[in-house]
Structure formats: structure tokens, C-alpha cells
Tab-separated table of C-alpha atoms in Angstrom:
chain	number	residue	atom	x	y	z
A	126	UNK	CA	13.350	-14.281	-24.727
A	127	UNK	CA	13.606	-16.723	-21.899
A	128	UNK	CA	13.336	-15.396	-18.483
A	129	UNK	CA	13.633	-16.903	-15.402
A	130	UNK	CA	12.301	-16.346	-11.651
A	131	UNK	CA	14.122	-17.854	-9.039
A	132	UNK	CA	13.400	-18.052	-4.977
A	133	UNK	CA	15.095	-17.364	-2.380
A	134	UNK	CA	14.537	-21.450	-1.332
A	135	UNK	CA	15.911	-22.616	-4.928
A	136	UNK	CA	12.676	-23.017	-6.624
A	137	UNK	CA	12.773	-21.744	-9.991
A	138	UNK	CA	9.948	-20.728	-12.532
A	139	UNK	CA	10.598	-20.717	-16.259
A	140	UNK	CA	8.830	-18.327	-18.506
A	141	UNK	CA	8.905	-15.299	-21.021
A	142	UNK	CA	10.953	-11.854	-20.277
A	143	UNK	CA	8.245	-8.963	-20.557
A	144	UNK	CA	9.263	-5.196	-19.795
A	145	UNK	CA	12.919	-4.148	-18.985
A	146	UNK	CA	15.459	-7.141	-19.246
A	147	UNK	CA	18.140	-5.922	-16.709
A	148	UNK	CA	18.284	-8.245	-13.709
A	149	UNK	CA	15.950	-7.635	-10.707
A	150	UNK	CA	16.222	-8.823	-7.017
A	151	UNK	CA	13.261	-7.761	-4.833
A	152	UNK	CA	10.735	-9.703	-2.166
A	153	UNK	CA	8.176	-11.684	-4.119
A	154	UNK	CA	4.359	-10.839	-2.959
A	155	UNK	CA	1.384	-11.439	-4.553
A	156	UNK	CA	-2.072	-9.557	-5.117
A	157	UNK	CA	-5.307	-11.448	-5.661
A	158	UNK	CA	-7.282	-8.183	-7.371
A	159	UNK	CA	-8.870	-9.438	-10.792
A	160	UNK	CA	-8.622	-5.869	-11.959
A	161	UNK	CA	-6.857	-2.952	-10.904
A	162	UNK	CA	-3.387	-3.839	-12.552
A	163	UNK	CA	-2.434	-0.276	-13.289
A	164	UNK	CA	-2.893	0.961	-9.485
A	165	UNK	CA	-1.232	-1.467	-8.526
A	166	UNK	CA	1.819	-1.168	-10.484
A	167	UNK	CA	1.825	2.579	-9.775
A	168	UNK	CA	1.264	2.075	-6.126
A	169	UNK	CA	3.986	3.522	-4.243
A	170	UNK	CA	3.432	0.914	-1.330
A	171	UNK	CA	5.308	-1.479	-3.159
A	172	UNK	CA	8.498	-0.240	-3.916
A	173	UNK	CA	10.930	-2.494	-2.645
A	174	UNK	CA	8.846	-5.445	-3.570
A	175	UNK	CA	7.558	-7.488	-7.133
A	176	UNK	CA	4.516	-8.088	-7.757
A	177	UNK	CA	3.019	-11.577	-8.775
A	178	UNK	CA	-0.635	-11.224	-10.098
A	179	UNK	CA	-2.819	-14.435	-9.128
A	180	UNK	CA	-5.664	-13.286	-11.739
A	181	UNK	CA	-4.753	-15.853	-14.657
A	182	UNK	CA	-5.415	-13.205	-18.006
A	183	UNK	CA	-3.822	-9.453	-17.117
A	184	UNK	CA	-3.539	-6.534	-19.001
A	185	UNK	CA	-6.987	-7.302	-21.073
A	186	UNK	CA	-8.258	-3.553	-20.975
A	187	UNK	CA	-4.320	-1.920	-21.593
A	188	UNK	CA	-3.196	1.420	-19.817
A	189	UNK	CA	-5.851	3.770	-19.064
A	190	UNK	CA	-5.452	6.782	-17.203
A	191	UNK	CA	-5.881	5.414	-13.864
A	192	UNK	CA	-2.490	5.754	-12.473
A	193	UNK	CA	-2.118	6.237	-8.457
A	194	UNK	CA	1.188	8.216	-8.948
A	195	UNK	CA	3.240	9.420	-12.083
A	196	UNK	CA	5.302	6.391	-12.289
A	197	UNK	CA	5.202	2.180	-11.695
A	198	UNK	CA	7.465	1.313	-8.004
A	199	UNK	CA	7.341	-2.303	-8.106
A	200	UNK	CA	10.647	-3.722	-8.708
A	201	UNK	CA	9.580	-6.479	-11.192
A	202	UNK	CA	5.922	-7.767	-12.412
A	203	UNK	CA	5.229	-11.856	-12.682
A	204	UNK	CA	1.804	-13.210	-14.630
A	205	UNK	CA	0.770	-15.937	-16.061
A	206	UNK	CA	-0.328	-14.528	-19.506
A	207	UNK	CA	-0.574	-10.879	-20.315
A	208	UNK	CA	-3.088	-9.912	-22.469
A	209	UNK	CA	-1.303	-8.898	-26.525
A	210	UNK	CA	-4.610	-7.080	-27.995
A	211	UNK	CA	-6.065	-4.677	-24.923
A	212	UNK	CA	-9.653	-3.697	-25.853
A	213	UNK	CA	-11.402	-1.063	-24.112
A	214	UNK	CA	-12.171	2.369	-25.143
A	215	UNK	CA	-9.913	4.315	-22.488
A	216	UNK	CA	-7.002	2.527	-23.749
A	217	UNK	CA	-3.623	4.445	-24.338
A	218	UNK	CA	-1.357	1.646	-25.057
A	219	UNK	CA	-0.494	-2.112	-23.607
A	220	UNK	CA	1.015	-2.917	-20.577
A	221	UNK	CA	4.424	-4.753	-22.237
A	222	UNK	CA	5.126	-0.964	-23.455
A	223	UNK	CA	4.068	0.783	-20.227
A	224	UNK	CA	6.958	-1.966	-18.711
A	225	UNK	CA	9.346	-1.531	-21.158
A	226	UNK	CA	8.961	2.575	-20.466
A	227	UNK	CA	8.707	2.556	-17.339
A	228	UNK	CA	12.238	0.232	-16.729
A	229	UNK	CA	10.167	-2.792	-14.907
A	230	UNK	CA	11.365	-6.358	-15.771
A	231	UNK	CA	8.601	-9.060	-15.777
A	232	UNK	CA	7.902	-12.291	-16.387
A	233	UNK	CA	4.787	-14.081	-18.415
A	234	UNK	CA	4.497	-17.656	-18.406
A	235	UNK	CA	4.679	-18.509	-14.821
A	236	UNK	CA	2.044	-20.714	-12.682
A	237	UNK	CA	1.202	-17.997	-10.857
A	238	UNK	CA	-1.123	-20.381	-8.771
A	239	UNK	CA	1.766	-22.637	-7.557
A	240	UNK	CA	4.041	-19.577	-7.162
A	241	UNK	CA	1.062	-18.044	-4.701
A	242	UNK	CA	0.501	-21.545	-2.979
A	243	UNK	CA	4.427	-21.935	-2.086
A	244	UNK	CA	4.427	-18.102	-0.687
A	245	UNK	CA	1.550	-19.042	1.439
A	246	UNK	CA	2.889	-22.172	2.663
A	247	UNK	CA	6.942	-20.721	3.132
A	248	UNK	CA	5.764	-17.003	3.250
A	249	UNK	CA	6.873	-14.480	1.424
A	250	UNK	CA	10.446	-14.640	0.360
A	251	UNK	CA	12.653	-13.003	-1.992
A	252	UNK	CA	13.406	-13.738	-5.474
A	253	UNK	CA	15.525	-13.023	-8.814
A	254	UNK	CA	13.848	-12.267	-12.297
A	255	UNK	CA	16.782	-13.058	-14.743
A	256	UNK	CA	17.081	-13.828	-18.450
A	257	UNK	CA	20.550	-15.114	-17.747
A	258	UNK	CA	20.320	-19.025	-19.018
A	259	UNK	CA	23.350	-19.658	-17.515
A	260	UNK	CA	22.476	-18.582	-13.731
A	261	UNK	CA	24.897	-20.683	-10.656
A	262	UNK	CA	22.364	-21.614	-7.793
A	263	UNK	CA	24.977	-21.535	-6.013
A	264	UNK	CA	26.060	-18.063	-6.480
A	265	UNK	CA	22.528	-16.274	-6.473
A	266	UNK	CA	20.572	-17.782	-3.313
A	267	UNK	CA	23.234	-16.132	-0.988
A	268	UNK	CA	22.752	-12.626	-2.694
A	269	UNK	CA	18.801	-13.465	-2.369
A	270	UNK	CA	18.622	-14.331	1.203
A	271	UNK	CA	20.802	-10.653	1.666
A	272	UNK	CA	18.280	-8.590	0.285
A	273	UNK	CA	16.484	-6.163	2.483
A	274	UNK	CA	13.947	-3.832	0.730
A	275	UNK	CA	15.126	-0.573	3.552
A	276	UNK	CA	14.408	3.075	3.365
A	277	UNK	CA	11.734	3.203	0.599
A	278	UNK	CA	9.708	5.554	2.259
A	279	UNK	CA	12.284	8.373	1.562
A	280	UNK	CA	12.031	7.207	-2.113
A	281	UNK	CA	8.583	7.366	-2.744
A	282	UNK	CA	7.280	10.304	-0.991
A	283	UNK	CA	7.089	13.823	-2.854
A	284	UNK	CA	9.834	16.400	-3.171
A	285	UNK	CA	8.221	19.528	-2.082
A	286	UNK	CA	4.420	20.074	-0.707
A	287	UNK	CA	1.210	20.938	-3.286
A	288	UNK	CA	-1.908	21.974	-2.924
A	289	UNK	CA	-5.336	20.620	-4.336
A	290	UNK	CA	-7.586	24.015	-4.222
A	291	UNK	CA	-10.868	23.656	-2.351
A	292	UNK	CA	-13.582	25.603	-0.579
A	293	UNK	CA	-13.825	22.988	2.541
A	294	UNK	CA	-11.956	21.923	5.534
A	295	UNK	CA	-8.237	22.254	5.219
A	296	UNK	CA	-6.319	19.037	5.061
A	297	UNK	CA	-2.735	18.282	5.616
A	298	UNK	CA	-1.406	15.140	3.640
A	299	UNK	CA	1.151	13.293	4.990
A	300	UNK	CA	2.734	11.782	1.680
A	301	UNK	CA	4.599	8.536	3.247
A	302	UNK	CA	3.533	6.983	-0.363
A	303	UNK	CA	0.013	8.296	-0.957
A	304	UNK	CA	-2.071	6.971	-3.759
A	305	UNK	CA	-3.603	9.793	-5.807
A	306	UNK	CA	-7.217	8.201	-4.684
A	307	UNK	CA	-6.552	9.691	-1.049
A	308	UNK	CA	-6.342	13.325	-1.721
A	309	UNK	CA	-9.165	13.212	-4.648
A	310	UNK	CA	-11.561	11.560	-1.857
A	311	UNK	CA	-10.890	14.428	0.112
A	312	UNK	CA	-10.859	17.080	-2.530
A	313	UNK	CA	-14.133	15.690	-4.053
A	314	UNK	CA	-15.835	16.435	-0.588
A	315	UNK	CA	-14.526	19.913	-1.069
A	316	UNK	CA	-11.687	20.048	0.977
A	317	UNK	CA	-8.696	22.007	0.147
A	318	UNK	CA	-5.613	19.327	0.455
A	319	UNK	CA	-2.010	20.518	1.222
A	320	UNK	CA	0.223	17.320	0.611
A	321	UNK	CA	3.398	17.259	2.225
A	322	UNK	CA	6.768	15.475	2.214
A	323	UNK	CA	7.385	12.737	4.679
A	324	UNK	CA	9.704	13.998	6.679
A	325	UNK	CA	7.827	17.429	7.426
A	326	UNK	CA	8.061	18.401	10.823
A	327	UNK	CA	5.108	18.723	12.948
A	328	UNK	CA	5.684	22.212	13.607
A	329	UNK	CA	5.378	23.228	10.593
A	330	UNK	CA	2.201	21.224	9.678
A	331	UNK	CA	0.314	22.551	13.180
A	332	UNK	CA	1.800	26.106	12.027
A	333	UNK	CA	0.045	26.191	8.874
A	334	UNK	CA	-3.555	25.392	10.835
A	335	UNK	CA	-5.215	23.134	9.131
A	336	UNK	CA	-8.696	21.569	10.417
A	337	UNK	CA	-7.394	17.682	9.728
A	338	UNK	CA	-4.243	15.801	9.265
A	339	UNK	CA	-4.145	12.573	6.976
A	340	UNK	CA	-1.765	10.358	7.446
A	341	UNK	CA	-1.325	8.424	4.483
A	342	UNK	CA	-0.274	4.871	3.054
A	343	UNK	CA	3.210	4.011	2.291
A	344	UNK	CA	6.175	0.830	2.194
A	345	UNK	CA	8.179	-0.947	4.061
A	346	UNK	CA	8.727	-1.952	7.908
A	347	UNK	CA	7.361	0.880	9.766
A	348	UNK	CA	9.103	0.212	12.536
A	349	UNK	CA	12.369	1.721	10.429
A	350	UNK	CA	10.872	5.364	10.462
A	351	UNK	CA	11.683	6.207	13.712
A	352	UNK	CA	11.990	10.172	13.252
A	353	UNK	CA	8.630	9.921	11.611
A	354	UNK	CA	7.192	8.234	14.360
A	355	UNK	CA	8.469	10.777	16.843
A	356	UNK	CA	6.548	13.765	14.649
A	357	UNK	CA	3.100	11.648	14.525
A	358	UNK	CA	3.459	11.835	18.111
A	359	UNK	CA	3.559	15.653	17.901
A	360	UNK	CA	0.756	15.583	15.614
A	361	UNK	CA	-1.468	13.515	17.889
A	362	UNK	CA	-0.733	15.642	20.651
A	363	UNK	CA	-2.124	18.785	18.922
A	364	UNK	CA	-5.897	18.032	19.046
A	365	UNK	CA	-6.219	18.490	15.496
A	366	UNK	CA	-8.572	15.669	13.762
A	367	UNK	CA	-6.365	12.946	12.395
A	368	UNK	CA	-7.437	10.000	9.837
A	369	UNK	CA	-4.554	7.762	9.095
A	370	UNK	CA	-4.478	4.595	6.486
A	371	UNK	CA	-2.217	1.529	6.140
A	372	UNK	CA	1.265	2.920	6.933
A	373	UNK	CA	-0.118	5.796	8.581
A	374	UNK	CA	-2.607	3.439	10.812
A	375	UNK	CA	0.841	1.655	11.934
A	376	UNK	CA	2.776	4.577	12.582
A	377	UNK	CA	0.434	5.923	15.235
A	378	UNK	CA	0.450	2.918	16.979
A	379	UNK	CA	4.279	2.527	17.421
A	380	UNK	CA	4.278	6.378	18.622
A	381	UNK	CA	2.007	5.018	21.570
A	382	UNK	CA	4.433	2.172	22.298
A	383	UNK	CA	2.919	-0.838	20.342
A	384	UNK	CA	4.553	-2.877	18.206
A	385	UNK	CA	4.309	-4.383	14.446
A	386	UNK	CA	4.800	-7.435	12.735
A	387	UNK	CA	5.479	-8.692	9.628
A	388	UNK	CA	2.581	-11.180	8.546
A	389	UNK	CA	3.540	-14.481	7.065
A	390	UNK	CA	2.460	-13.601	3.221
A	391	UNK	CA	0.433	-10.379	4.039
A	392	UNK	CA	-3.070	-8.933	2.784
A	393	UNK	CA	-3.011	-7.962	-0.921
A	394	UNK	CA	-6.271	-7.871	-3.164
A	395	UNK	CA	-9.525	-6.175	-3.645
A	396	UNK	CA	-11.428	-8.582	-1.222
A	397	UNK	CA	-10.445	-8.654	2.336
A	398	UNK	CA	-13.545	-8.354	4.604
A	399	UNK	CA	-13.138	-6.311	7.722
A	400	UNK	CA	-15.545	-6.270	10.904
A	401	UNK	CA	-16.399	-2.772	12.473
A	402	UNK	CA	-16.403	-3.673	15.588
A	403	UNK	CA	-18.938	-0.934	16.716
A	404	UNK	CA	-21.294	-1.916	14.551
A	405	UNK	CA	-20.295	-5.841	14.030
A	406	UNK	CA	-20.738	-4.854	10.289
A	407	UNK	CA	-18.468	-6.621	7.874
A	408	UNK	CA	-17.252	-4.298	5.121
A	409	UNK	CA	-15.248	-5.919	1.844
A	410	UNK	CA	-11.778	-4.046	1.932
A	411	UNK	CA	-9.204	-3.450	-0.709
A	412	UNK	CA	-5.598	-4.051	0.627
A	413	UNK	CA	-1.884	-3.932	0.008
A	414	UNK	CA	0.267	-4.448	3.560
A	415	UNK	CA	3.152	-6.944	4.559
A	416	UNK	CA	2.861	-5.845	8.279
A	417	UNK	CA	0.468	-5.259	10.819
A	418	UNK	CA	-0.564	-3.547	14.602
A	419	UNK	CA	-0.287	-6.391	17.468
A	420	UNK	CA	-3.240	-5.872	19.499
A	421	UNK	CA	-1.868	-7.322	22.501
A	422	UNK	CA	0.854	-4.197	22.615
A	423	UNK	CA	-1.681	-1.460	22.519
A	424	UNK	CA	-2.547	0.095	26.075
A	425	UNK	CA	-6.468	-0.418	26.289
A	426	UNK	CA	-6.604	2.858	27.958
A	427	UNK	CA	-5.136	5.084	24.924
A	428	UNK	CA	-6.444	3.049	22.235
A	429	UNK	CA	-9.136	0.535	21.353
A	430	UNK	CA	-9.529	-2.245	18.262
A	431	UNK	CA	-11.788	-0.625	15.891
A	432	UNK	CA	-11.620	-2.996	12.857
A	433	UNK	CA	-10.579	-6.628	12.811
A	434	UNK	CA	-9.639	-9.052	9.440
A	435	UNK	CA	-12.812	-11.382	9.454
A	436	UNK	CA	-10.357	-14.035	7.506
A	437	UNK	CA	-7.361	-14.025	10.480
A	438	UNK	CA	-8.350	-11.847	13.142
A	439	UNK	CA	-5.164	-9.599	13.051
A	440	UNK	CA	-5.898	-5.868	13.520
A	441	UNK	CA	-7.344	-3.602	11.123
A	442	UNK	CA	-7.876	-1.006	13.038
A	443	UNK	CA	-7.672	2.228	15.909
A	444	UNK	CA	-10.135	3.883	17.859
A	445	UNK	CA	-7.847	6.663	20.483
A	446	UNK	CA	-9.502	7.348	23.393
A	447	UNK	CA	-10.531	11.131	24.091
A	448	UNK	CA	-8.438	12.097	20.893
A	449	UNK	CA	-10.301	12.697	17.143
A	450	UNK	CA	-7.964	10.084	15.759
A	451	UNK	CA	-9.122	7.228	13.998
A	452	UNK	CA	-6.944	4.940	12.157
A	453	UNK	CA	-7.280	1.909	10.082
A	454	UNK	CA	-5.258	-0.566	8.255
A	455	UNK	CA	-7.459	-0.950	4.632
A	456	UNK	CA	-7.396	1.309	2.021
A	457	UNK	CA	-11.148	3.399	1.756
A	458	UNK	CA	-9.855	5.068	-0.902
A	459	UNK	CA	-10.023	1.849	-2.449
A	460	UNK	CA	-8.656	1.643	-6.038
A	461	UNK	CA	-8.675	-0.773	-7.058
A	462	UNK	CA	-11.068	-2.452	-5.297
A	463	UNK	CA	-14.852	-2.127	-3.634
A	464	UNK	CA	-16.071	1.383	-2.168
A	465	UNK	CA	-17.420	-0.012	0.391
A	466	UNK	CA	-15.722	1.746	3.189
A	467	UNK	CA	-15.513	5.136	1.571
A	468	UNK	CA	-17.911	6.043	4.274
A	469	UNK	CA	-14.513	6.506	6.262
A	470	UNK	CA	-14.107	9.858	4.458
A	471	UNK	CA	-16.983	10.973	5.112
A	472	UNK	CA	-16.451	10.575	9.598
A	473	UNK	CA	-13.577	12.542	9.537
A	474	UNK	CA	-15.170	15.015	7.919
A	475	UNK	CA	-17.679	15.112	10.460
A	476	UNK	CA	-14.816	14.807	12.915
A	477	UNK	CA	-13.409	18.120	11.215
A	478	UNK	CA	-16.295	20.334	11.462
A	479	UNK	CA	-17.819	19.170	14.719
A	480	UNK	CA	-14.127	20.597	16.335
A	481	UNK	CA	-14.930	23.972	14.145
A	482	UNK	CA	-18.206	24.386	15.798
A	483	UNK	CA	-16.477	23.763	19.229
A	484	UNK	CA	-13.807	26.276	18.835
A	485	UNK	CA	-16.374	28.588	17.385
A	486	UNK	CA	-18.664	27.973	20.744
């Protein structure tokens, strides 16, 4: 069946209707990863959003069980040729079935290349996937240019709190959109994780003691989550250890009065290099963020650059001064993506049990 993308500036793509056929409107990004299609598709962080894949040939190994939540968020999925016989021997099906299941329209067929090139050269903009051959211009473009992807942090983060048993440091898990990855880096260095919904109160995560908080990825303009940003203040007040990632990284700056932006096409892909700026060493970073921390609104005095994007210089991440809080704007969980950074993990941990020893004293 014919299926058809079409932007938000009238440019339209012609190709072949893969997964759900209903009718999609979403904001068009892309992701640059060569592998990793399954995380991403099950990434909460982009709900609200479709997902064009610049890697030419996807779908090659099928569905494996590497799924970052229990179900796919992206609104729609564009390639340029999905693979029809998956080979590998973890496979459990193809991705046109995991689609079709899992209600996400796509599109196969498209130059993804010159799709990517116009998003980088207009910015990202929002689009229709139809199989409607008889679509008015005329009529769609206004409903395009009135979509705004909201609230999706409400949608994506967990019901009700769970815990991942361990015989370490006690975690708390803010869930703004967590990928599974998160909570199994922690729990594989023994620490017993408590995830929690969103909109948890910081009472009642300080109440429950633990020896870190994690604040986690997640979607959409972070700006928007205004009571959220009022309890990571709490939270940051408590002297409890505090690691926060992507979402998490941006909601602790706007609780000490900086500001975000949304970045012209964003950072999406398993190859974004990063400078630690303590150690000038550049580490290859897997990403997935529209938005970003301006620098220039962050008071020196609370809070100093950390990490900055070797490729455009825009933040990456926070160092807070006289506070165990450390945030950053790349994913060390990684998947997919290099584990280059995982080290990460491994400082708050140390961060964590250093503050034992000194209540202990």
C-alpha cells in the first residue's frame, strides 16, 4: 500500500505503508544509530515524536529481547528499506509485525538522507504519515503547523513505584521516562532500586531514606513540568547524592533558575562525542534530546559546566557546587550505543558511600 509522509513546509515523500495504517501527525526527528532500532522504538523519550532512521538497511537482526520499556512510544517510524528476512539467533519475530502489534504506522521507501538533510537545514518540523492518495495540501499543513507534542511525561512514566531487590546502596528512581538500561546499571552494581512515578513528592522519596536519588531521562519541553521542577528542588536541598540524565540533567537546572532551549534538529544517535571538562577527555556518547541547558543562565556560583558537545559546544553537562549532584545531558546507560561513559555509574556510587562513611563518622 502506498503511504505518504508529508511536512509541515509542503514537502512530501512517497513510499510504502509499514505497521499500523491509521493516520499519524507527530514532530519528525531523526536518529543516526546504525543499530539499536528496538531501543529506540521502545524509548519512552520519544513519545510525542516519529522517528526517521538515517541508517539505509533497518530491521536486519528482527526483534530481540532488548526492549527499554514494555511497549514502542514513537508516534510513527520512517526508513528507507526495512529488512523482510531478519537473521540472527536472538530473533523473536520482524519488525513490520512488532509495528503492526504494537499500533505504530511507518513508512519504507523514503530518502531518508534528503529527509535528514532538509531537517537539518529547516530544523525539525512536524509531519503527517498518511496512506490517503487523495490528501488536500491545503487542508493538512494548517493541522501540521498546530501540533504540539504536550504533557508526555505524564504518559510515559509508571503507574505505581517497584522495586529491583539488591544488597547495595538504596536508590530512588525518578521514572520521568526511564529506559530499563538505567535501573539495571544500578542494580548490576548491587544496588537495590526503588523506581517511582513522576509526580512523587519529595517528601515521600526523602521519607523512605534512600542513600541516592536518580533522576532519570524522559520527553518533551522540560520547561512544561513545572510541579516537577519545584520537587527536584526539594530533592536537591536534602543532601542526599543525586545523579540525573537527559531530562533529569535539565530539570535541575531550571529548579536553579536557568533556562532551556530547543536545539535546531537536536542530538540523536550512538555517536556524539562529549568533553569532560575536568579531565579535557573526549568520551563518544549515545543520545536522544530535542532541548538543551543554556550555559549562559546558570549562576557560576551554584553550578559549573561539567561536559560540553565537542561537535557544537552546547552543554552537556552539571557540576553543583558544595552539593553531591552531578548531572549530565548523554545517556551512560547507553543502549544503544558505546559504553564509554558508564564510568558515570560507577562516581555516584562512590558519591553514595563516601556520604555513608560521613554520617557513620
Amino acid at each position: 500500500m502506498k503511504a505518504f509522509l508529508i511536512l509541515e513546509d509542503g514537502t512530501v515523500f512517497q513510499g510504502k505503508s509499514i505497521g499500523s495504517e491509521r493516520e499519524m501527525i507527530s514532530e519528525i526527528v531523526f536518529n543516526t544509530s546504525m543499530t539499536g532500532y528496538l531501543e529506540v522504538l521502545t524509548d519512552p523519550s520519544y513519545a510525542g515524536q516519529a522517528v526517521v532512521m538515517t541508517y539505509p538497511l533497518i530491521g536486519n537482526y528482527g526483534i530481540t529481547p532488548d526492549m527499554e520499556s514494555k511497549r514502542a512510544w514513537p508516534d510513527g517510524f520512517i526508513v528507507r528499506e526495512l529488512s523482510r528476512m531478519p537473521s540472527n539467533f536472538r530473533c523473536e519475530g520482524t519488525i513490520q509485525e512488532f509495528l503492526k502489534k504494537q499500533d505504530v504506522p511507518g513508512i519504507e521507501g523514503v530518502d531518508t538522507r534528503a529527509l535528514t538533510k532538509i531537517l537539518r537545514e529547516k530544523g525539525t518540523m512536524n509531519g503527517m504519515i498518511t496512506t490517503n492518495e487523495n490528501y488536500d495540501l491545503n487542508e493538512i499543513i494548517p493541522k501540521l503547523k498546530e501540533y504540539v507534542v504536550g504533557d508526555v511525561v505524564s504518559k510515559v512514566t509508571c503507574s505505581e513505584k517497584s522495586v529491583l531487590p539488591g544488597d547495595g546502596p538504596k536508590v530512588a528512581l525518578m521514572d520521568f521516562g526511564a529506559k530499563n538500561n538505567i535501573a539495571k546499571s544500578l542494580n548490576s552494581r548491587g544496588c537495590e532500586v526503588t523506581i517511582y512515578p513522576a509526580y512523587t513528592t519529595a517528601e515521600e522519596i526523602i521519607a523512605s531514606n534512600p542513600d541516592g536519588i536518580m533522576l532519570s531521562n524522559g520527553p518533551g519541553d522540560p520547561e512544561t513540568n513545572t510541579s516537577i521542577i519545584k520537587e527536584v528542588k526539594k530533592l536537591s536541598e536534602s543532601g542526599i547524592p543525586i545523579f540525573a540524565i537527559c531530562l533529569g540533567h535539565q530539570l535541575m537546572a531550571l529548579a536553579y533558575g536557568a533556562r532551556t532551549y530547543k536545539l535546531k534538529y537536536g542530538h540523536r544517535g550512538g555517536n556524539h562525542p562529549v568533553k569532560d571538562l575536568e579531565t579535557n577527555r573526549v568520551y563518544i556518547s549515545s543520545q536522544n534530546h530535542g532541548y538543551a541547558v543554556d550555559s549562559k543562565t546558570v549562576d557560576k556560583s551554584i553550578a559549573e559546566e561539567a561536559f560540553i558537545n565537542v561537535n557544537d559546544g552546547t552543554n552537556e553537562g552539571m557540576k553543583y557546587a558544595g552539593k553531591d549532584i552531578f548531572t549530565v545531558q548523554f545517556h551512560p546507560e547507553a543502549c544503544p550505543g558505546p559504553q564509554d561513559s558508564g564510568y558515570l555509574f560507577d562516581r555516584f556510587m562512590k558519591m553514595m558511600e563516601e556520604r555513608k562513611e560521613k554520617k557513620n563518622a
